[in-house]
N, CA, C and O atoms as CSV, one atom per row, in Angstrom:
chain,resi,resn,atom,element,x,y,z
A,1,UNK,N,N,14.800,-13.921,45.262
A,1,UNK,CA,C,14.666,-13.237,46.530
A,1,UNK,C,C,15.554,-11.995,46.579
A,1,UNK,O,O,15.580,-11.284,47.584
A,2,UNK,N,N,16.259,-11.745,45.524
A,2,UNK,CA,C,17.073,-10.547,45.474
A,2,UNK,C,C,18.429,-10.693,46.138
A,2,UNK,O,O,19.060,-9.690,46.470
A,3,UNK,N,N,18.884,-11.905,46.335
A,3,UNK,CA,C,20.179,-12.124,46.974
A,3,UNK,C,C,21.121,-12.788,45.980
A,3,UNK,O,O,20.711,-13.692,45.252
A,4,UNK,N,N,22.379,-12.353,45.940
A,4,UNK,CA,C,23.319,-12.881,44.962
A,4,UNK,C,C,24.111,-14.081,45.464
A,4,UNK,O,O,24.863,-14.676,44.691
A,5,UNK,N,N,23.969,-14.451,46.718
A,5,UNK,CA,C,24.628,-15.653,47.228
A,5,UNK,C,C,23.744,-16.273,48.304
A,5,UNK,O,O,22.757,-15.673,48.729
A,6,UNK,N,N,24.096,-17.450,48.731
A,6,UNK,CA,C,23.267,-18.165,49.697
A,6,UNK,C,C,23.312,-17.442,51.045
A,6,UNK,O,O,24.391,-17.234,51.599
A,7,UNK,N,N,22.143,-17.058,51.576
A,7,UNK,CA,C,22.128,-16.313,52.834
A,7,UNK,C,C,22.221,-17.233,54.050
A,7,UNK,O,O,22.012,-18.442,53.959
A,8,UNK,N,N,22.534,-16.635,55.161
A,8,UNK,CA,C,22.490,-17.340,56.435
A,8,UNK,C,C,21.024,-17.689,56.708
A,8,UNK,O,O,20.124,-16.983,56.253
A,9,UNK,N,N,20.785,-18.768,57.446
A,9,UNK,CA,C,19.420,-19.221,57.709
A,9,UNK,C,C,18.577,-18.126,58.353
A,9,UNK,O,O,17.424,-17.931,57.971
A,10,UNK,N,N,19.132,-17.419,59.311
A,10,UNK,CA,C,18.394,-16.342,59.990
A,10,UNK,C,C,17.962,-15.274,58.989
A,10,UNK,O,O,16.830,-14.794,59.038
A,11,UNK,N,N,18.861,-14.904,58.085
A,11,UNK,CA,C,18.555,-13.901,57.069
A,11,UNK,C,C,17.472,-14.404,56.134
A,11,UNK,O,O,16.568,-13.653,55.770
A,12,UNK,N,N,17.554,-15.673,55.741
A,12,UNK,CA,C,16.552,-16.263,54.863
A,12,UNK,C,C,15.187,-16.283,55.536
A,12,UNK,O,O,14.182,-15.960,54.902
A,13,UNK,N,N,15.135,-16.657,56.811
A,13,UNK,CA,C,13.859,-16.669,57.538
A,13,UNK,C,C,13.256,-15.275,57.623
A,13,UNK,O,O,12.047,-15.109,57.462
A,14,UNK,N,N,14.090,-14.276,57.874
A,14,UNK,CA,C,13.591,-12.897,57.935
A,14,UNK,C,C,13.027,-12.471,56.583
A,14,UNK,O,O,11.982,-11.823,56.520
A,15,UNK,N,N,13.711,-12.830,55.511
A,15,UNK,CA,C,13.264,-12.466,54.165
A,15,UNK,C,C,11.931,-13.150,53.831
A,15,UNK,O,O,11.018,-12.518,53.299
A,16,UNK,N,N,11.831,-14.432,54.143
A,16,UNK,CA,C,10.588,-15.169,53.903
A,16,UNK,C,C,9.459,-14.599,54.760
A,16,UNK,O,O,8.329,-14.477,54.288
A,17,UNK,N,N,9.747,-14.252,55.997
A,17,UNK,CA,C,8.736,-13.673,56.882
A,17,UNK,C,C,8.203,-12.358,56.307
A,17,UNK,O,O,7.002,-12.096,56.376
A,18,UNK,N,N,9.082,-11.536,55.744
A,18,UNK,CA,C,8.639,-10.285,55.122
A,18,UNK,C,C,7.782,-10.553,53.888
A,18,UNK,O,O,6.806,-9.847,53.637
A,19,UNK,N,N,8.156,-11.584,53.116
A,19,UNK,CA,C,7.375,-11.923,51.933
A,19,UNK,C,C,5.983,-12.439,52.300
A,19,UNK,O,O,4.993,-12.107,51.648
A,20,UNK,N,N,5.924,-13.239,53.332
A,20,UNK,CA,C,4.652,-13.838,53.738
A,20,UNK,C,C,3.760,-12.808,54.423
A,20,UNK,O,O,2.539,-12.867,54.281
A,21,UNK,N,N,4.326,-11.896,55.138
A,21,UNK,CA,C,3.525,-10.881,55.825
A,21,UNK,C,C,3.233,-11.288,57.256
A,21,UNK,O,O,4.147,-11.573,58.031
A,22,UNK,N,N,1.970,-11.313,57.598
A,22,UNK,CA,C,1.570,-11.555,58.989
A,22,UNK,C,C,1.340,-13.035,59.287
A,22,UNK,O,O,0.427,-13.373,60.041
A,23,UNK,N,N,2.135,-13.902,58.721
A,23,UNK,CA,C,2.036,-15.324,59.039
A,23,UNK,C,C,0.951,-16.045,58.260
A,23,UNK,O,O,0.529,-17.128,58.665
A,24,UNK,N,N,0.492,-15.481,57.164
A,24,UNK,CA,C,-0.560,-16.109,56.366
A,24,UNK,C,C,0.069,-16.853,55.191
A,24,UNK,O,O,-0.153,-16.499,54.033
A,25,UNK,N,N,0.852,-17.883,55.493
A,25,UNK,CA,C,1.533,-18.632,54.436
A,25,UNK,C,C,0.568,-19.288,53.449
A,25,UNK,O,O,0.813,-19.222,52.245
A,26,UNK,N,N,-0.525,-19.921,53.907
A,26,UNK,CA,C,-1.459,-20.497,52.928
A,26,UNK,C,C,-2.069,-19.437,52.003
A,26,UNK,O,O,-2.257,-19.696,50.814
A,27,UNK,N,N,-2.377,-18.256,52.531
A,27,UNK,CA,C,-2.921,-17.179,51.702
A,27,UNK,C,C,-1.911,-16.698,50.678
A,27,UNK,O,O,-2.260,-16.436,49.526
A,28,UNK,N,N,-0.654,-16.582,51.100
A,28,UNK,CA,C,0.416,-16.156,50.197
A,28,UNK,C,C,0.615,-17.199,49.099
A,28,UNK,O,O,0.780,-16.852,47.929
A,29,UNK,N,N,0.598,-18.481,49.481
A,29,UNK,CA,C,0.744,-19.563,48.523
A,29,UNK,C,C,-0.400,-19.562,47.518
A,29,UNK,O,O,-0.183,-19.772,46.325
A,30,UNK,N,N,-1.622,-19.326,48.000
A,30,UNK,CA,C,-2.785,-19.286,47.119
A,30,UNK,C,C,-2.680,-18.108,46.144
A,30,UNK,O,O,-2.986,-18.251,44.960
A,31,UNK,N,N,-2.256,-16.969,46.633
A,31,UNK,CA,C,-2.075,-15.793,45.783
A,31,UNK,C,C,-1.017,-16.060,44.701
A,31,UNK,O,O,-1.208,-15.702,43.539
A,32,UNK,N,N,0.085,-16.681,45.087
A,32,UNK,CA,C,1.152,-17.012,44.145
A,32,UNK,C,C,0.665,-18.012,43.097
A,32,UNK,O,O,0.991,-17.873,41.918
A,33,UNK,N,N,-0.111,-19.018,43.510
A,33,UNK,CA,C,-0.654,-20.000,42.573
A,33,UNK,C,C,-1.592,-19.346,41.567
A,33,UNK,O,O,-1.533,-19.635,40.372
A,34,UNK,N,N,-2.459,-18.462,42.059
A,34,UNK,CA,C,-3.371,-17.748,41.152
A,34,UNK,C,C,-2.588,-16.915,40.133
A,34,UNK,O,O,-2.938,-16.871,38.954
A,35,UNK,N,N,-1.535,-16.263,40.600
A,35,UNK,CA,C,-0.697,-15.459,39.710
A,35,UNK,C,C,-0.097,-16.323,38.607
A,35,UNK,O,O,-0.120,-15.946,37.435
A,36,UNK,N,N,0.448,-17.497,38.986
A,36,UNK,CA,C,1.036,-18.403,38.008
A,36,UNK,C,C,-0.011,-18.896,37.009
A,36,UNK,O,O,0.258,-18.984,35.811
A,37,UNK,N,N,-1.206,-19.215,37.512
A,37,UNK,CA,C,-2.258,-19.729,36.626
A,37,UNK,C,C,-2.740,-18.656,35.655
A,37,UNK,O,O,-3.029,-18.958,34.497
A,38,UNK,N,N,-2.828,-17.410,36.111
A,38,UNK,CA,C,-3.262,-16.329,35.239
A,38,UNK,C,C,-2.165,-15.920,34.255
A,38,UNK,O,O,-2.448,-15.428,33.163
A,39,UNK,N,N,-0.924,-16.130,34.653
A,39,UNK,CA,C,0.204,-15.781,33.795
A,39,UNK,C,C,0.235,-16.622,32.522
A,39,UNK,O,O,0.558,-16.115,31.447
A,40,UNK,N,N,-0.101,-17.903,32.642
A,40,UNK,CA,C,-0.119,-18.805,31.489
A,40,UNK,C,C,-1.279,-19.789,31.640
A,40,UNK,O,O,-1.075,-20.917,32.089
A,41,UNK,N,N,-2.509,-19.370,31.267
A,41,UNK,CA,C,-3.689,-20.222,31.451
A,41,UNK,C,C,-3.612,-21.546,30.684
A,41,UNK,O,O,-4.171,-22.552,31.123
A,42,UNK,N,N,-2.928,-21.546,29.554
A,42,UNK,CA,C,-2.826,-22.779,28.776
A,42,UNK,C,C,-2.034,-23.846,29.528
A,42,UNK,O,O,-2.412,-25.017,29.544
A,43,UNK,N,N,-0.940,-23.429,30.147
A,43,UNK,CA,C,-0.117,-24.363,30.920
A,43,UNK,C,C,-0.851,-24.829,32.172
A,43,UNK,O,O,-0.651,-25.958,32.618
A,44,UNK,N,N,-1.698,-23.974,32.743
A,44,UNK,CA,C,-2.446,-24.325,33.952
A,44,UNK,C,C,-3.658,-25.191,33.638
A,44,UNK,O,O,-4.329,-25.671,34.551
A,45,UNK,N,N,-3.946,-25.395,32.343
A,45,UNK,CA,C,-5.084,-26.221,31.955
A,45,UNK,C,C,-4.863,-27.700,32.210
A,45,UNK,O,O,-5.827,-28.448,32.375
A,46,UNK,N,N,-3.635,-28.125,32.245
A,46,UNK,CA,C,-3.295,-29.518,32.532
A,46,UNK,C,C,-2.447,-29.548,33.792
A,46,UNK,O,O,-1.347,-28.997,33.831
A,47,UNK,N,N,-2.974,-30.196,34.816
A,47,UNK,CA,C,-2.258,-30.278,36.085
A,47,UNK,C,C,-1.850,-31.719,36.361
A,47,UNK,O,O,-2.548,-32.661,35.987
A,48,UNK,N,N,-0.734,-31.868,37.006
A,48,UNK,CA,C,-0.230,-33.178,37.386
A,48,UNK,C,C,-0.341,-33.321,38.899
A,48,UNK,O,O,0.049,-32.429,39.652
A,49,UNK,N,N,-0.878,-34.453,39.327
A,49,UNK,CA,C,-1.066,-34.713,40.756
A,49,UNK,C,C,-0.162,-35.873,41.138
A,49,UNK,O,O,-0.159,-36.918,40.489
A,50,UNK,N,N,0.606,-35.670,42.201
A,50,UNK,CA,C,1.550,-36.683,42.666
A,50,UNK,C,C,1.308,-36.916,44.149
A,50,UNK,O,O,1.427,-35.993,44.955
A,51,UNK,N,N,0.968,-38.144,44.509
A,51,UNK,CA,C,0.775,-38.488,45.919
A,51,UNK,C,C,2.050,-39.080,46.488
A,51,UNK,O,O,2.604,-40.034,45.942
A,52,UNK,N,N,2.506,-38.509,47.584
A,52,UNK,CA,C,3.740,-38.986,48.210
A,52,UNK,C,C,3.473,-39.276,49.679
A,52,UNK,O,O,2.798,-38.507,50.363
A,53,UNK,N,N,4.000,-40.372,50.146
A,53,UNK,CA,C,3.827,-40.752,51.542
A,53,UNK,C,C,5.058,-40.318,52.330
A,53,UNK,O,O,6.182,-40.707,52.012
A,54,UNK,N,N,4.834,-39.514,53.351
A,54,UNK,CA,C,5.922,-39.084,54.224
A,54,UNK,C,C,5.893,-39.897,55.505
A,54,UNK,O,O,4.919,-39.845,56.255
A,55,UNK,N,N,6.934,-40.631,55.753
A,55,UNK,CA,C,6.993,-41.510,56.922
A,55,UNK,C,C,7.272,-40.690,58.172
A,55,UNK,O,O,8.112,-39.790,58.166
A,56,UNK,N,N,6.552,-41.014,59.252
A,56,UNK,CA,C,6.732,-40.342,60.541
A,56,UNK,C,C,7.448,-41.303,61.480
A,56,UNK,O,O,6.937,-42.380,61.788
A,57,UNK,N,N,8.632,-40.907,61.933
A,57,UNK,CA,C,9.430,-41.774,62.800
A,57,UNK,C,C,9.339,-41.368,64.268
A,57,UNK,O,O,9.939,-42.022,65.121
A,58,UNK,N,N,8.611,-40.317,64.576
A,58,UNK,CA,C,8.498,-39.839,65.942
A,58,UNK,C,C,7.616,-40.726,66.801
A,58,UNK,O,O,7.034,-41.701,66.325
A,59,UNK,N,N,7.529,-40.368,68.080
A,59,UNK,CA,C,6.728,-41.150,69.019
A,59,UNK,C,C,5.664,-40.316,69.714
A,59,UNK,O,O,4.970,-40.812,70.601
A,60,UNK,N,N,5.527,-39.040,69.317
A,60,UNK,CA,C,4.599,-38.146,70.011
A,60,UNK,C,C,3.155,-38.321,69.582
A,60,UNK,O,O,2.249,-37.944,70.325
A,61,UNK,N,N,2.913,-38.880,68.406
A,61,UNK,CA,C,1.545,-39.067,67.939
A,61,UNK,C,C,1.427,-40.404,67.224
A,61,UNK,O,O,2.402,-40.908,66.667
A,62,UNK,N,N,0.244,-40.967,67.243
A,62,UNK,CA,C,-0.010,-42.257,66.601
A,62,UNK,C,C,-0.765,-42.020,65.296
A,62,UNK,O,O,-1.992,-41.920,65.290
A,63,UNK,N,N,-0.037,-41.932,64.209
A,63,UNK,CA,C,-0.643,-41.773,62.898
A,63,UNK,C,C,-1.024,-43.141,62.343
A,63,UNK,O,O,-0.441,-44.154,62.731
A,64,UNK,N,N,-2.003,-43.176,61.433
A,64,UNK,CA,C,-2.369,-44.462,60.833
A,64,UNK,C,C,-1.242,-45.010,59.963
A,64,UNK,O,O,-0.431,-44.260,59.421
A,65,UNK,N,N,-1.212,-46.324,59.845
A,65,UNK,CA,C,-0.186,-46.951,59.014
A,65,UNK,C,C,-0.655,-47.016,57.572
A,65,UNK,O,O,-1.847,-47.135,57.290
A,66,UNK,N,N,0.309,-46.936,56.668
A,66,UNK,CA,C,0.032,-47.035,55.234
A,66,UNK,C,C,1.209,-47.733,54.564
A,66,UNK,O,O,2.325,-47.753,55.085
A,67,UNK,N,N,0.932,-48.299,53.406
A,67,UNK,CA,C,1.983,-49.003,52.689
A,67,UNK,C,C,2.917,-48.004,52.025
A,67,UNK,O,O,2.476,-47.116,51.296
A,68,UNK,N,N,4.203,-48.157,52.281
A,68,UNK,CA,C,5.225,-47.298,51.681
A,68,UNK,C,C,6.031,-48.168,50.724
A,68,UNK,O,O,6.760,-49.066,51.145
A,69,UNK,N,N,5.889,-47.886,49.415
A,69,UNK,CA,C,6.491,-48.741,48.384
A,69,UNK,C,C,8.010,-48.804,48.494
A,69,UNK,O,O,8.588,-49.881,48.349
A,70,UNK,N,N,8.667,-47.677,48.747
A,70,UNK,CA,C,10.134,-47.688,48.763
A,70,UNK,C,C,10.700,-48.485,49.931
A,70,UNK,O,O,11.833,-48.962,49.866
A,71,UNK,N,N,9.917,-48.633,51.000
A,71,UNK,CA,C,10.356,-49.417,52.163
A,71,UNK,C,C,9.800,-50.841,52.122
A,71,UNK,O,O,10.302,-51.731,52.810
A,72,UNK,N,N,8.749,-51.052,51.302
A,72,UNK,CA,C,8.036,-52.332,51.228
A,72,UNK,C,C,7.504,-52.747,52.594
A,72,UNK,O,O,7.552,-53.918,52.970
A,73,UNK,N,N,6.992,-51.753,53.330
A,73,UNK,CA,C,6.455,-51.966,54.676
A,73,UNK,C,C,5.242,-51.069,54.896
A,73,UNK,O,O,5.031,-50.101,54.167
A,74,UNK,N,N,4.456,-51.402,55.904
A,74,UNK,CA,C,3.406,-50.504,56.365
A,74,UNK,C,C,3.987,-49.675,57.505
A,74,UNK,O,O,4.387,-50.218,58.535
A,75,UNK,N,N,4.031,-48.362,57.317
A,75,UNK,CA,C,4.620,-47.459,58.306
A,75,UNK,C,C,3.673,-46.304,58.577
A,75,UNK,O,O,2.791,-46.001,57.774
A,76,UNK,N,N,3.871,-45.661,59.727
A,76,UNK,CA,C,3.059,-44.502,60.079
A,76,UNK,C,C,3.516,-43.286,59.277
A,76,UNK,O,O,4.709,-43.088,59.050
A,77,UNK,N,N,2.540,-42.474,58.850
A,77,UNK,CA,C,2.923,-41.292,58.104
A,77,UNK,C,C,1.732,-40.533,57.572
A,77,UNK,O,O,0.584,-40.852,57.882
A,78,UNK,N,N,2.013,-39.529,56.771
A,78,UNK,CA,C,0.992,-38.698,56.137
A,78,UNK,C,C,1.173,-38.773,54.624
A,78,UNK,O,O,2.251,-39.094,54.124
A,79,UNK,N,N,0.098,-38.471,53.911
A,79,UNK,CA,C,0.161,-38.432,52.461
A,79,UNK,C,C,0.069,-36.994,52.000
A,79,UNK,O,O,-0.837,-36.264,52.402
A,80,UNK,N,N,1.000,-36.586,51.160
A,80,UNK,CA,C,0.986,-35.254,50.556
A,80,UNK,C,C,0.618,-35.407,49.092
A,80,UNK,O,O,1.205,-36.218,48.376
A,81,UNK,N,N,-0.363,-34.617,48.650
A,81,UNK,CA,C,-0.733,-34.577,47.245
A,81,UNK,C,C,-0.233,-33.257,46.684
A,81,UNK,O,O,-0.727,-32.190,47.048
A,82,UNK,N,N,0.761,-33.335,45.788
A,82,UNK,CA,C,1.344,-32.150,45.160
A,82,UNK,C,C,0.676,-31.931,43.814
A,82,UNK,O,O,0.594,-32.859,43.009
A,83,UNK,N,N,0.199,-30.724,43.555
A,83,UNK,CA,C,-0.452,-30.367,42.307
A,83,UNK,C,C,0.496,-29.424,41.564
A,83,UNK,O,O,0.801,-28.332,42.042
A,84,UNK,N,N,0.962,-29.865,40.380
A,84,UNK,CA,C,1.968,-29.136,39.596
A,84,UNK,C,C,1.462,-28.878,38.186
A,84,UNK,O,O,0.536,-29.537,37.712
A,85,UNK,N,N,2.086,-27.907,37.525
A,85,UNK,CA,C,1.788,-27.681,36.112
A,85,UNK,C,C,2.710,-28.552,35.258
A,85,UNK,O,O,3.460,-29.370,35.790
A,86,UNK,N,N,2.656,-28.380,33.943
A,86,UNK,CA,C,3.433,-29.208,33.026
A,86,UNK,C,C,4.938,-29.045,33.206
A,86,UNK,O,O,5.699,-29.955,32.879
A,87,UNK,N,N,5.378,-27.899,33.721
A,87,UNK,CA,C,6.805,-27.675,33.943
A,87,UNK,C,C,7.278,-28.153,35.313
A,87,UNK,O,O,8.465,-28.073,35.629
A,88,UNK,N,N,6.346,-28.650,36.123
A,88,UNK,CA,C,6.695,-29.094,37.466
A,88,UNK,C,C,6.616,-28.002,38.503
A,88,UNK,O,O,7.024,-28.209,39.646
A,89,UNK,N,N,6.101,-26.842,38.134
A,89,UNK,CA,C,5.943,-25.723,39.072
A,89,UNK,C,C,4.796,-26.043,40.033
A,89,UNK,O,O,3.674,-26.272,39.579
A,90,UNK,N,N,5.036,-26.065,41.320
A,90,UNK,CA,C,3.985,-26.466,42.264
A,90,UNK,C,C,2.935,-25.365,42.447
A,90,UNK,O,O,3.265,-24.206,42.695
A,91,UNK,N,N,1.657,-25.760,42.317
A,91,UNK,CA,C,0.573,-24.812,42.568
A,91,UNK,C,C,0.157,-24.857,44.033
A,91,UNK,O,O,0.017,-23.817,44.677
A,92,UNK,N,N,-0.041,-26.071,44.560
A,92,UNK,CA,C,-0.360,-26.199,45.979
A,92,UNK,C,C,-0.157,-27.642,46.414
A,92,UNK,O,O,0.045,-28.535,45.591
A,93,UNK,N,N,-0.214,-27.847,47.712
A,93,UNK,CA,C,-0.050,-29.172,48.291
A,93,UNK,C,C,-1.154,-29.380,49.327
A,93,UNK,O,O,-1.545,-28.453,50.036
A,94,UNK,N,N,-1.643,-30.607,49.398
A,94,UNK,CA,C,-2.640,-30.983,50.398
A,94,UNK,C,C,-2.043,-32.130,51.197
A,94,UNK,O,O,-1.639,-33.144,50.628
A,95,UNK,N,N,-1.987,-31.971,52.519
A,95,UNK,CA,C,-1.460,-33.021,53.400
A,95,UNK,C,C,-2.611,-33.651,54.165
A,95,UNK,O,O,-3.452,-32.948,54.724
A,96,UNK,N,N,-2.647,-34.975,54.190
A,96,UNK,CA,C,-3.706,-35.708,54.878
A,96,UNK,C,C,-3.108,-36.838,55.693
A,96,UNK,O,O,-2.165,-37.499,55.260
A,97,UNK,N,N,-3.661,-37.054,56.873
A,97,UNK,CA,C,-3.206,-38.192,57.674
A,97,UNK,C,C,-3.946,-39.459,57.269
A,97,UNK,O,O,-3.352,-40.536,57.241
A,98,UNK,N,N,-5.226,-39.348,56.957
A,98,UNK,CA,C,-6.026,-40.492,56.525
A,98,UNK,C,C,-6.621,-40.154,55.170
A,98,UNK,O,O,-7.248,-39.105,55.020
A,99,UNK,N,N,-6.441,-41.011,54.190
A,99,UNK,CA,C,-7.006,-40.766,52.865
A,99,UNK,C,C,-7.730,-42.009,52.367
A,99,UNK,O,O,-7.387,-43.137,52.720
A,100,UNK,N,N,-8.731,-41.774,51.545
A,100,UNK,CA,C,-9.452,-42.876,50.911
A,100,UNK,C,C,-8.836,-43.212,49.563
A,100,UNK,O,O,-9.286,-44.139,48.890
A,101,UNK,N,N,-7.827,-42.481,49.169
A,101,UNK,CA,C,-7.159,-42.728,47.895
A,101,UNK,C,C,-7.145,-41.485,47.024
A,101,UNK,O,O,-7.813,-40.493,47.317
A,102,UNK,N,N,-6.382,-41.555,45.961
A,102,UNK,CA,C,-6.180,-40.410,45.082
A,102,UNK,C,C,-7.474,-39.952,44.418
A,102,UNK,O,O,-7.746,-38.752,44.372
A,103,UNK,N,N,-8.277,-40.882,43.902
A,103,UNK,CA,C,-9.520,-40.483,43.226
A,103,UNK,C,C,-10.469,-39.746,44.164
A,103,UNK,O,O,-11.073,-38.743,43.783
A,104,UNK,N,N,-10.597,-40.242,45.379
A,104,UNK,CA,C,-11.463,-39.585,46.359
A,104,UNK,C,C,-10.947,-38.183,46.690
A,104,UNK,O,O,-11.738,-37.247,46.810
A,105,UNK,N,N,-9.647,-38.033,46.834
A,105,UNK,CA,C,-9.066,-36.721,47.127
A,105,UNK,C,C,-9.219,-35.768,45.949
A,105,UNK,O,O,-9.425,-34.569,46.137
A,106,UNK,N,N,-9.118,-36.305,44.730
A,106,UNK,CA,C,-9.348,-35.479,43.546
A,106,UNK,C,C,-10.754,-34.886,43.560
A,106,UNK,O,O,-10.942,-33.696,43.310
A,107,UNK,N,N,-11.733,-35.729,43.855
A,107,UNK,CA,C,-13.132,-35.280,43.854
A,107,UNK,C,C,-13.444,-34.323,44.995
A,107,UNK,O,O,-14.149,-33.333,44.798
A,108,UNK,N,N,-12.931,-34.605,46.178
A,108,UNK,CA,C,-13.334,-33.836,47.359
A,108,UNK,C,C,-12.465,-32.628,47.652
A,108,UNK,O,O,-12.979,-31.613,48.123
A,109,UNK,N,N,-11.174,-32.697,47.393
A,109,UNK,CA,C,-10.254,-31.635,47.808
A,109,UNK,C,C,-9.623,-30.860,46.654
A,109,UNK,O,O,-9.632,-29.629,46.646
A,110,UNK,N,N,-9.076,-31.585,45.684
A,110,UNK,CA,C,-8.229,-30.953,44.673
A,110,UNK,C,C,-9.046,-30.196,43.630
A,110,UNK,O,O,-8.757,-29.031,43.359
A,111,UNK,N,N,-10.070,-30.836,43.035
A,111,UNK,CA,C,-10.864,-30.173,41.998
A,111,UNK,C,C,-11.611,-28.947,42.537
A,111,UNK,O,O,-11.591,-27.906,41.881
A,112,UNK,N,N,-12.269,-29.022,43.702
A,112,UNK,CA,C,-12.917,-27.807,44.211
A,112,UNK,C,C,-11.945,-26.660,44.472
A,112,UNK,O,O,-12.304,-25.498,44.280
A,113,UNK,N,N,-10.742,-26.958,44.898
A,113,UNK,CA,C,-9.758,-25.920,45.198
A,113,UNK,C,C,-9.248,-25.277,43.930
A,113,UNK,O,O,-8.410,-24.378,43.988
């Protein structure tokens, strides 16, 4: 980001806002992912998909319950599917409140994208 030390949060937000432009974070992320994939097509040929369950502890919305292995309980939350290259560089993330499972998401969301 062109900074030699850790910036204040306000400064960091301003810098990120300038990088993103007019609030089009998904578009910026997509552009960055395409750049990474074109930079090294061989590395982008094999992608790693990791599904992670994020537990929601709030009370403002009623999300569906799902099994969370680290808690050994069924808790409310969302599932994030992170798509990374071989070095762990993230290409994109898909967040879902209700999922039919990883294979279904691969077919419907991840491969077309």
